[in-house]
């Protein structure tokens, strides 16, 4: 199991465990993380699974592709250097302990 810590804007911490091979978006929705709406169901089309993995974890997450970058730019949440779409991050055992900051609820 991959351990993931989600941190909301107001400091609420949600600890989750998910199977390797699932996406970070699936982990968030399985654990009822309200800030990850995932309206398109993981199709990299809506930007509602925008999140901010902590900088120290970025080297363990594959780089984003052009589609993800375009979707992020068209979304509602603030784009930061650590911005990613949770639907595009496939969890691996190496990512256990991942800490992800969440955007404000829209």
XYZ file of N, CA and C in Angstrom:
318
model
N 0.836 -1.188 0.000
C 0.000 0.000 0.000
C 0.879 1.249 0.000
N 0.392 2.265 -0.665
C 1.091 3.543 -0.759
C 0.412 4.519 0.196
N 1.189 5.094 1.093
C 0.644 6.071 2.038
C 0.739 7.459 1.423
N -0.390 8.188 1.478
C -0.460 9.545 0.940
C -1.076 10.441 2.005
N -0.493 11.611 2.194
C -1.037 12.605 3.114
C -1.531 13.789 2.294
N -2.818 14.093 2.433
C -3.424 15.245 1.778
C -3.557 16.354 2.819
N -3.172 17.582 2.440
C -3.237 18.715 3.359
C -4.086 19.811 2.717
N -5.174 20.181 3.398
C -6.068 21.208 2.862
C -5.528 22.603 3.159
N -6.100 23.593 2.512
C -5.690 24.985 2.695
C -5.824 25.405 4.156
N -6.834 24.887 4.846
C -7.041 25.260 6.254
C -6.228 24.404 7.226
N -5.332 23.564 6.700
C -4.441 22.779 7.551
C -4.953 21.403 7.941
N -6.146 21.043 7.476
C -6.690 19.711 7.766
C -5.816 18.669 7.076
N -5.463 17.624 7.809
C -4.594 16.562 7.289
C -5.403 15.277 7.163
N -5.366 14.676 5.984
C -6.061 13.412 5.741
C -5.019 12.384 5.329
N -4.893 11.329 6.117
C -3.968 10.229 5.815
C -4.735 9.176 5.023
N -4.146 8.718 3.943
C -4.803 7.717 3.103
C -3.816 6.623 2.730
N -4.351 5.438 2.462
C -3.558 4.326 1.933
C -4.242 3.835 0.675
N -3.458 3.675 -0.377
C -4.003 3.262 -1.666
C -3.099 2.223 -2.298
N -3.662 1.443 -3.177
C -2.883 0.422 -3.871
C -1.984 1.058 -4.921
N -0.771 0.565 -5.028
C 0.120 0.977 -6.110
C -0.556 0.633 -7.436
N -0.372 1.477 -8.433
C -0.991 1.270 -9.731
C -2.254 2.084 -9.929
N -2.825 2.578 -8.834
C -3.991 3.460 -8.941
C -3.488 4.894 -9.068
N -4.337 5.776 -9.549
C -3.918 7.168 -9.666
C -4.129 7.902 -8.345
N -3.426 9.002 -8.216
C -3.604 9.854 -7.043
C -5.041 10.361 -6.981
N -5.658 10.612 -8.128
C -7.057 11.030 -8.174
C -7.971 9.953 -7.593
N -7.742 8.702 -7.976
C -8.557 7.603 -7.443
C -8.369 7.484 -5.937
N -7.140 7.658 -5.482
C -6.864 7.617 -4.050
C -7.652 8.713 -3.338
N -7.640 9.917 -3.905
C -8.352 11.043 -3.297
C -9.860 10.815 -3.285
N -10.416 10.367 -4.395
C -11.863 10.171 -4.437
C -12.289 8.993 -3.563
N -11.479 7.940 -3.508
C -11.778 6.807 -2.625
C -11.819 7.239 -1.161
N -11.037 8.264 -0.830
C -10.955 8.752 0.547
C -11.762 10.033 0.758
N -12.656 10.308 -0.184
C -13.608 11.416 -0.090
C -12.938 12.766 0.159
N -11.868 13.033 -0.577
C -11.184 14.317 -0.510
C -11.985 15.296 -1.372
N -12.727 16.193 -0.734
C -13.656 17.083 -1.439
C -12.970 18.006 -2.437
N -11.735 18.380 -2.169
C -11.028 19.309 -3.050
C -10.646 18.688 -4.392
N -10.682 17.375 -4.488
C -10.394 16.675 -5.746
C -11.730 16.214 -6.320
N -12.334 17.071 -7.147
C -13.664 16.780 -7.686
C -13.638 15.716 -8.773
N -12.630 15.741 -9.629
C -12.469 14.739 -10.689
C -13.711 14.618 -11.571
N -14.193 15.740 -12.050
C -15.423 15.765 -12.839
C -15.358 14.933 -14.114
N -14.184 14.850 -14.738
C -14.086 14.086 -15.994
C -13.722 12.623 -15.749
N -13.570 12.230 -14.489
C -13.292 10.836 -14.164
C -11.884 10.379 -14.482
N -10.972 11.313 -14.644
C -9.583 10.932 -14.881
C -9.136 11.038 -16.324
N -9.883 11.774 -17.133
C -9.560 11.897 -18.552
C -8.629 13.043 -18.909
N -8.078 13.717 -17.914
C -7.158 14.849 -18.146
C -7.844 15.929 -18.975
N -9.148 16.153 -18.700
C -9.915 17.082 -19.518
C -10.479 18.277 -18.760
N -10.556 18.208 -17.428
C -11.287 19.260 -16.718
C -10.446 20.077 -15.736
N -9.379 19.534 -15.222
C -8.547 20.254 -14.260
C -9.065 20.256 -12.841
N -10.151 19.528 -12.562
C -10.725 19.555 -11.211
C -10.058 18.575 -10.242
N -8.951 17.997 -10.656
C -8.150 17.176 -9.735
C -6.774 17.815 -9.528
N -6.725 19.130 -9.765
C -5.502 19.919 -9.591
C -5.032 19.792 -8.139
N -3.748 19.555 -7.972
C -3.171 19.439 -6.633
C -1.720 19.897 -6.678
N -1.107 19.947 -5.508
C 0.260 20.437 -5.395
C 1.114 19.454 -4.593
N 1.700 18.452 -5.252
C 2.622 17.577 -4.522
C 3.767 18.422 -3.960
N 4.194 18.087 -2.758
C 5.295 18.835 -2.147
C 6.538 18.707 -3.016
N 7.315 19.764 -3.059
C 8.468 19.854 -3.960
C 9.435 18.687 -3.821
N 9.641 18.225 -2.590
C 10.607 17.134 -2.380
C 10.159 15.820 -3.022
N 8.895 15.721 -3.428
C 8.376 14.502 -4.058
C 8.395 14.565 -5.573
N 8.615 15.728 -6.140
C 8.512 15.874 -7.595
C 9.474 14.983 -8.362
N 10.638 14.703 -7.804
C 11.615 13.857 -8.511
C 11.152 12.402 -8.604
N 10.184 12.011 -7.786
C 9.673 10.636 -7.826
C 8.417 10.510 -8.687
N 7.938 11.636 -9.195
C 6.732 11.662 -10.020
C 7.150 11.939 -11.461
N 6.720 11.117 -12.418
C 7.085 11.383 -13.816
C 6.660 12.790 -14.254
N 7.426 13.378 -15.142
C 7.137 14.725 -15.642
C 5.789 14.760 -16.356
N 5.162 15.933 -16.337
C 3.874 16.062 -17.013
C 4.066 16.152 -18.521
N 3.025 15.748 -19.246
C 3.065 15.865 -20.700
C 2.347 17.150 -21.130
N 2.313 17.405 -22.427
C 1.725 18.641 -22.949
C 0.234 18.746 -22.651
N -0.497 17.633 -22.722
C -1.936 17.660 -22.454
C -2.207 18.072 -21.012
N -1.467 17.490 -20.069
C -1.651 17.851 -18.664
C -1.342 19.334 -18.455
N -0.265 19.810 -19.046
C 0.109 21.220 -18.896
C -0.985 22.140 -19.442
N -1.530 21.805 -20.590
C -2.595 22.596 -21.203
C -3.852 22.594 -20.329
N -4.207 21.429 -19.795
C -5.383 21.315 -18.939
C -5.195 22.123 -17.661
N -4.008 22.083 -17.080
C -3.723 22.875 -15.880
C -3.905 24.362 -16.151
N -3.391 24.825 -17.270
C -3.461 26.246 -17.603
C -4.895 26.719 -17.812
N -5.783 25.823 -18.213
C -7.172 26.187 -18.443
C -8.070 25.993 -17.236
N -7.508 25.529 -16.134
C -8.303 25.247 -14.941
C -8.562 26.474 -14.094
N -9.277 26.260 -12.999
C -9.666 27.357 -12.120
C -8.686 27.581 -10.969
N -7.970 26.557 -10.551
C -7.048 26.687 -9.417
C -5.766 27.389 -9.860
N -5.127 28.040 -8.897
C -3.873 28.739 -9.176
C -2.793 27.749 -9.607
N -2.143 28.042 -10.727
C -1.051 27.199 -11.205
C 0.231 27.641 -10.512
N 0.883 26.681 -9.871
C 2.131 26.917 -9.149
C 3.203 26.006 -9.746
N 4.472 26.212 -9.382
C 5.533 25.340 -9.912
C 5.323 23.852 -9.609
N 4.603 23.533 -8.530
C 4.377 22.131 -8.169
C 3.024 21.603 -8.655
N 2.284 22.393 -9.410
C 0.951 21.985 -9.874
C 0.998 20.702 -10.692
N 0.053 19.820 -10.413
C -0.129 18.584 -11.179
C -1.606 18.226 -11.166
N -2.002 17.382 -12.111
C -3.334 16.789 -12.099
C -3.217 15.418 -11.461
N -4.017 15.177 -10.436
C -3.947 13.908 -9.706
C -4.276 12.716 -10.597
N -5.061 12.929 -11.647
C -5.418 11.823 -12.546
C -4.232 11.350 -13.375
N -3.177 12.139 -13.433
C -2.018 11.793 -14.255
C -0.855 11.232 -13.442
N -1.048 11.094 -12.142
C 0.004 10.558 -11.276
C -0.376 9.144 -10.864
N 0.338 8.169 -11.396
C 0.108 6.769 -11.029
C 0.995 6.456 -9.833
N 0.360 6.030 -8.753
C 1.088 5.773 -7.512
C 1.963 4.528 -7.617
N 3.167 4.640 -7.083
C 4.096 3.515 -6.994
C 4.516 3.359 -5.539
N 5.044 2.200 -5.197
C 5.534 1.979 -3.830
C 6.582 3.021 -3.455
N 7.371 3.459 -4.434
C 8.402 4.474 -4.198
C 7.800 5.799 -3.726
N 6.520 6.019 -4.011
C 5.853 7.262 -3.619
C 5.222 7.185 -2.230
N 5.362 6.067 -1.534
C 4.762 5.950 -0.208
C 5.324 7.031 0.706
N 4.419 7.775 1.340
C 4.795 8.910 2.172
C 4.531 10.240 1.485
N 4.069 10.188 0.229
C 3.788 11.380 -0.566
C 2.901 12.356 0.208
N 3.268 13.632 0.155
C 2.469 14.692 0.772
C 1.984 15.606 -0.344
N 0.667 15.846 -0.353
C 0.034 16.625 -1.414
C -0.786 17.749 -0.793
N -0.475 18.976 -1.180
C -1.291 20.113 -0.760
C -2.465 20.238 -1.717
N -3.614 20.579 -1.160
C -4.845 20.673 -1.937
C -5.180 22.130 -2.237
N -5.868 22.383 -3.354
C -6.300 23.754 -3.650
C -7.526 24.106 -2.813
N -7.910 25.373 -2.865
C -9.152 25.773 -2.212
C -10.318 25.105 -2.923
N -11.375 24.843 -2.178
C -12.586 24.308 -2.795
C -13.153 25.344 -3.742
N -13.594 24.908 -4.900
C -14.157 25.839 -5.892
C -15.630 26.026 -5.640
